[in-house]
Amino acid sequence: MRSNNNIILETTIKVVLFIIVLFSVYIFFAGHYYPGGGFIGGLMTSGAIVLLLIAYDIKTVATILPVNYRTMTGIGLLFAIGTSAGSLLFNVPFLTHAFGHIEVPVLGEISLHTATLFDLGVYLVVVGVTMTIIQTIGEDE
């Protein structure tokens, strides 16, 4: 049941949520060169969603974020397995990733890695599994 006395909590959560999600995206992309990546970014995103669950109830969060976390887990597994198995198709050792550089007009030269797709899979699996567990526990009455 939602209380009307949480205006300060709800307002604070909206600001903090934005900062946490923005930082989790940074951690996700910095994971190739610095500590971080899909696992830590996924945990931070799950933590941000849990903050929403603290401020609001499960039904309200489900309307804000209409995501099926089990489907998200499956899509993440497909990304992770697909990019790791791709190395077997090209007859290179397992989990060997390819990379290259492209020139983007505004950003300049950026590097593209298949490891980013693998990290995206890990990110989706972590968010999907974590939120499925939390929602399952939260829906118990």
PDB file of C-alpha atoms in Angstrom:
ATOM      1  CA  MET A   1       0.000   0.000   0.000  1.00  0.00           C
ATOM      2  CA  ARG A   2       1.369   3.386  -0.971  1.00  0.00           C
ATOM      3  CA  SER A   3       1.607   6.122   1.618  1.00  0.00           C
ATOM      4  CA  ASN A   4       1.211   9.816   0.806  1.00  0.00           C
ATOM      5  CA  ASN A   5       3.854  10.821   3.360  1.00  0.00           C
ATOM      6  CA  ASN A   6       6.822   9.809   1.218  1.00  0.00           C
ATOM      7  CA  ILE A   7       7.191  12.963  -0.871  1.00  0.00           C
ATOM      8  CA  ILE A   8      10.768  13.620   0.293  1.00  0.00           C
ATOM      9  CA  LEU A   9      11.774   9.982  -0.249  1.00  0.00           C
ATOM     10  CA  GLU A  10      10.167   9.860  -3.709  1.00  0.00           C
ATOM     11  CA  THR A  11      11.800  13.116  -4.815  1.00  0.00           C
ATOM     12  CA  THR A  12      15.204  12.060  -3.512  1.00  0.00           C
ATOM     13  CA  ILE A  13      14.920   8.631  -5.147  1.00  0.00           C
ATOM     14  CA  LYS A  14      14.241  10.225  -8.548  1.00  0.00           C
ATOM     15  CA  VAL A  15      17.477  12.225  -8.372  1.00  0.00           C
ATOM     16  CA  VAL A  16      19.567   9.416  -6.904  1.00  0.00           C
ATOM     17  CA  LEU A  17      18.136   6.932  -9.406  1.00  0.00           C
ATOM     18  CA  PHE A  18      19.302   9.067 -12.325  1.00  0.00           C
ATOM     19  CA  ILE A  19      22.811   9.375 -10.864  1.00  0.00           C
ATOM     20  CA  ILE A  20      23.120   5.638 -10.152  1.00  0.00           C
ATOM     21  CA  VAL A  21      21.908   4.593 -13.608  1.00  0.00           C
ATOM     22  CA  LEU A  22      24.203   7.124 -15.287  1.00  0.00           C
ATOM     23  CA  PHE A  23      27.167   5.836 -13.271  1.00  0.00           C
ATOM     24  CA  SER A  24      26.245   2.214 -14.034  1.00  0.00           C
ATOM     25  CA  VAL A  25      26.313   3.011 -17.764  1.00  0.00           C
ATOM     26  CA  TYR A  26      29.747   4.609 -17.298  1.00  0.00           C
ATOM     27  CA  ILE A  27      30.992   1.558 -15.367  1.00  0.00           C
ATOM     28  CA  PHE A  28      29.584  -0.699 -18.091  1.00  0.00           C
ATOM     29  CA  PHE A  29      31.487   1.068 -20.881  1.00  0.00           C
ATOM     30  CA  ALA A  30      34.662   1.607 -18.836  1.00  0.00           C
ATOM     31  CA  GLY A  31      34.848  -2.120 -18.088  1.00  0.00           C
ATOM     32  CA  HIS A  32      37.182  -2.820 -21.013  1.00  0.00           C
ATOM     33  CA  TYR A  33      39.985  -0.628 -19.752  1.00  0.00           C
ATOM     34  CA  TYR A  34      39.259  -0.237 -16.023  1.00  0.00           C
ATOM     35  CA  PRO A  35      37.510  -2.344 -13.366  1.00  0.00           C
ATOM     36  CA  GLY A  36      33.824  -2.688 -14.049  1.00  0.00           C
ATOM     37  CA  GLY A  37      31.776  -4.074 -16.886  1.00  0.00           C
ATOM     38  CA  GLY A  38      28.480  -5.862 -17.260  1.00  0.00           C
ATOM     39  CA  PHE A  39      28.372  -7.497 -13.849  1.00  0.00           C
ATOM     40  CA  ILE A  40      28.991  -4.400 -11.739  1.00  0.00           C
ATOM     41  CA  GLY A  41      26.879  -2.204 -14.032  1.00  0.00           C
ATOM     42  CA  GLY A  42      24.015  -4.703 -13.795  1.00  0.00           C
ATOM     43  CA  LEU A  43      24.213  -4.796 -10.006  1.00  0.00           C
ATOM     44  CA  MET A  44      24.144  -1.005  -9.840  1.00  0.00           C
ATOM     45  CA  THR A  45      21.112  -0.853 -12.137  1.00  0.00           C
ATOM     46  CA  SER A  46      19.357  -3.485 -10.014  1.00  0.00           C
ATOM     47  CA  GLY A  47      20.161  -1.433  -6.933  1.00  0.00           C
ATOM     48  CA  ALA A  48      18.563   1.610  -8.547  1.00  0.00           C
ATOM     49  CA  ILE A  49      15.412  -0.375  -9.315  1.00  0.00           C
ATOM     50  CA  VAL A  50      15.362  -1.629  -5.715  1.00  0.00           C
ATOM     51  CA  LEU A  51      15.413   1.998  -4.580  1.00  0.00           C
ATOM     52  CA  LEU A  52      12.292   2.523  -6.689  1.00  0.00           C
ATOM     53  CA  LEU A  53      10.722  -0.475  -4.957  1.00  0.00           C
ATOM     54  CA  ILE A  54      11.525   1.071  -1.570  1.00  0.00           C
ATOM     55  CA  ALA A  55       9.820   4.351  -2.460  1.00  0.00           C
ATOM     56  CA  TYR A  56       6.891   2.845  -4.363  1.00  0.00           C
ATOM     57  CA  ASP A  57       5.087  -0.481  -4.330  1.00  0.00           C
ATOM     58  CA  ILE A  58       5.664  -3.337  -6.791  1.00  0.00           C
ATOM     59  CA  LYS A  59       2.615  -2.502  -8.920  1.00  0.00           C
ATOM     60  CA  THR A  60       3.662   1.124  -9.346  1.00  0.00           C
ATOM     61  CA  VAL A  61       7.209   0.138 -10.327  1.00  0.00           C
ATOM     62  CA  ALA A  62       5.780  -2.426 -12.770  1.00  0.00           C
ATOM     63  CA  THR A  63       3.853   0.375 -14.500  1.00  0.00           C
ATOM     64  CA  ILE A  64       6.936   2.626 -14.524  1.00  0.00           C
ATOM     65  CA  LEU A  65       9.205  -0.162 -15.838  1.00  0.00           C
ATOM     66  CA  PRO A  66       7.058  -2.664 -17.767  1.00  0.00           C
ATOM     67  CA  VAL A  67       9.900  -5.161 -18.198  1.00  0.00           C
ATOM     68  CA  ASN A  68       9.702  -8.929 -18.105  1.00  0.00           C
ATOM     69  CA  TYR A  69      12.922  -9.743 -16.272  1.00  0.00           C
ATOM     70  CA  ARG A  70      12.833 -13.435 -17.230  1.00  0.00           C
ATOM     71  CA  THR A  71      12.800 -12.473 -20.908  1.00  0.00           C
ATOM     72  CA  MET A  72      15.628 -10.034 -20.210  1.00  0.00           C
ATOM     73  CA  THR A  73      17.631 -12.892 -18.689  1.00  0.00           C
ATOM     74  CA  GLY A  74      17.060 -15.048 -21.777  1.00  0.00           C
ATOM     75  CA  ILE A  75      18.104 -12.276 -24.160  1.00  0.00           C
ATOM     76  CA  GLY A  76      21.221 -11.658 -22.064  1.00  0.00           C
ATOM     77  CA  LEU A  77      22.107 -15.345 -22.194  1.00  0.00           C
ATOM     78  CA  LEU A  78      21.729 -15.299 -25.980  1.00  0.00           C
ATOM     79  CA  PHE A  79      24.121 -12.335 -26.227  1.00  0.00           C
ATOM     80  CA  ALA A  80      26.686 -13.903 -23.905  1.00  0.00           C
ATOM     81  CA  ILE A  81      26.539 -17.365 -25.478  1.00  0.00           C
ATOM     82  CA  GLY A  82      26.410 -15.971 -29.013  1.00  0.00           C
ATOM     83  CA  THR A  83      29.486 -13.796 -28.685  1.00  0.00           C
ATOM     84  CA  SER A  84      31.468 -16.440 -26.849  1.00  0.00           C
ATOM     85  CA  ALA A  85      30.478 -19.212 -29.277  1.00  0.00           C
ATOM     86  CA  GLY A  86      31.248 -16.942 -32.227  1.00  0.00           C
ATOM     87  CA  SER A  87      34.929 -17.587 -31.646  1.00  0.00           C
ATOM     88  CA  LEU A  88      34.334 -21.279 -32.304  1.00  0.00           C
ATOM     89  CA  LEU A  89      32.807 -20.462 -35.700  1.00  0.00           C
ATOM     90  CA  PHE A  90      35.996 -18.651 -36.740  1.00  0.00           C
ATOM     91  CA  ASN A  91      38.253 -21.439 -35.420  1.00  0.00           C
ATOM     92  CA  VAL A  92      39.912 -19.355 -32.701  1.00  0.00           C
ATOM     93  CA  PRO A  93      40.137 -20.168 -28.981  1.00  0.00           C
ATOM     94  CA  PHE A  94      36.934 -19.924 -26.930  1.00  0.00           C
ATOM     95  CA  LEU A  95      36.034 -16.379 -25.754  1.00  0.00           C
ATOM     96  CA  THR A  96      38.460 -14.783 -28.214  1.00  0.00           C
ATOM     97  CA  HIS A  97      36.965 -11.429 -29.098  1.00  0.00           C
ATOM     98  CA  ALA A  98      37.431  -9.269 -32.167  1.00  0.00           C
ATOM     99  CA  PHE A  99      37.870  -5.520 -32.155  1.00  0.00           C
ATOM    100  CA  GLY A 100      38.307  -2.668 -34.560  1.00  0.00           C
ATOM    101  CA  HIS A 101      38.280   1.099 -34.809  1.00  0.00           C
ATOM    102  CA  ILE A 102      35.832   3.343 -36.640  1.00  0.00           C
ATOM    103  CA  GLU A 103      35.728   7.078 -37.214  1.00  0.00           C
ATOM    104  CA  VAL A 104      32.587   8.802 -35.898  1.00  0.00           C
ATOM    105  CA  PRO A 105      32.150  12.427 -37.093  1.00  0.00           C
ATOM    106  CA  VAL A 106      31.505  14.075 -33.729  1.00  0.00           C
ATOM    107  CA  LEU A 107      33.231  11.651 -31.355  1.00  0.00           C
ATOM    108  CA  GLY A 108      36.326  10.895 -33.409  1.00  0.00           C
ATOM    109  CA  GLU A 109      37.881   7.441 -33.435  1.00  0.00           C
ATOM    110  CA  ILE A 110      36.182   4.891 -31.211  1.00  0.00           C
ATOM    111  CA  SER A 111      36.934   1.221 -30.759  1.00  0.00           C
ATOM    112  CA  LEU A 112      34.368  -1.518 -31.210  1.00  0.00           C
ATOM    113  CA  HIS A 113      34.728  -4.792 -29.317  1.00  0.00           C
ATOM    114  CA  THR A 114      32.695  -7.971 -29.393  1.00  0.00           C
ATOM    115  CA  ALA A 115      33.480  -8.034 -25.674  1.00  0.00           C
ATOM    116  CA  THR A 116      30.980  -5.182 -25.349  1.00  0.00           C
ATOM    117  CA  LEU A 117      28.233  -7.475 -26.634  1.00  0.00           C
ATOM    118  CA  PHE A 118      29.340 -10.141 -24.153  1.00  0.00           C
ATOM    119  CA  ASP A 119      29.254  -7.565 -21.343  1.00  0.00           C
ATOM    120  CA  LEU A 120      25.801  -6.471 -22.505  1.00  0.00           C
ATOM    121  CA  GLY A 121      24.680 -10.076 -22.152  1.00  0.00           C
ATOM    122  CA  VAL A 122      26.137 -10.282 -18.653  1.00  0.00           C
ATOM    123  CA  TYR A 123      24.508  -6.949 -17.776  1.00  0.00           C
ATOM    124  CA  LEU A 124      21.071  -8.150 -18.918  1.00  0.00           C
ATOM    125  CA  VAL A 125      21.440 -11.490 -17.114  1.00  0.00           C
ATOM    126  CA  VAL A 126      22.471  -9.831 -13.854  1.00  0.00           C
ATOM    127  CA  VAL A 127      19.613  -7.306 -13.932  1.00  0.00           C
ATOM    128  CA  GLY A 128      17.120  -9.965 -15.012  1.00  0.00           C
ATOM    129  CA  VAL A 129      18.060 -12.566 -12.404  1.00  0.00           C
ATOM    130  CA  THR A 130      18.461 -10.071  -9.570  1.00  0.00           C
ATOM    131  CA  MET A 131      15.129  -8.391 -10.211  1.00  0.00           C
ATOM    132  CA  THR A 132      13.341 -11.722 -10.697  1.00  0.00           C
ATOM    133  CA  ILE A 133      14.573 -12.851  -7.285  1.00  0.00           C
ATOM    134  CA  ILE A 134      13.681  -9.549  -5.625  1.00  0.00           C
ATOM    135  CA  GLN A 135      10.214  -9.425  -7.193  1.00  0.00           C
ATOM    136  CA  THR A 136       9.549 -13.052  -6.268  1.00  0.00           C
ATOM    137  CA  ILE A 137      10.464 -12.360  -2.648  1.00  0.00           C
ATOM    138  CA  GLY A 138       8.519  -9.073  -2.637  1.00  0.00           C
ATOM    139  CA  GLU A 139       5.334 -10.572  -4.036  1.00  0.00           C
ATOM    140  CA  ASP A 140       5.168 -13.214  -1.286  1.00  0.00           C
ATOM    141  CA  GLU A 141       2.424 -12.471   1.194  1.00  0.00           C
TER     142      GLU A 141
END
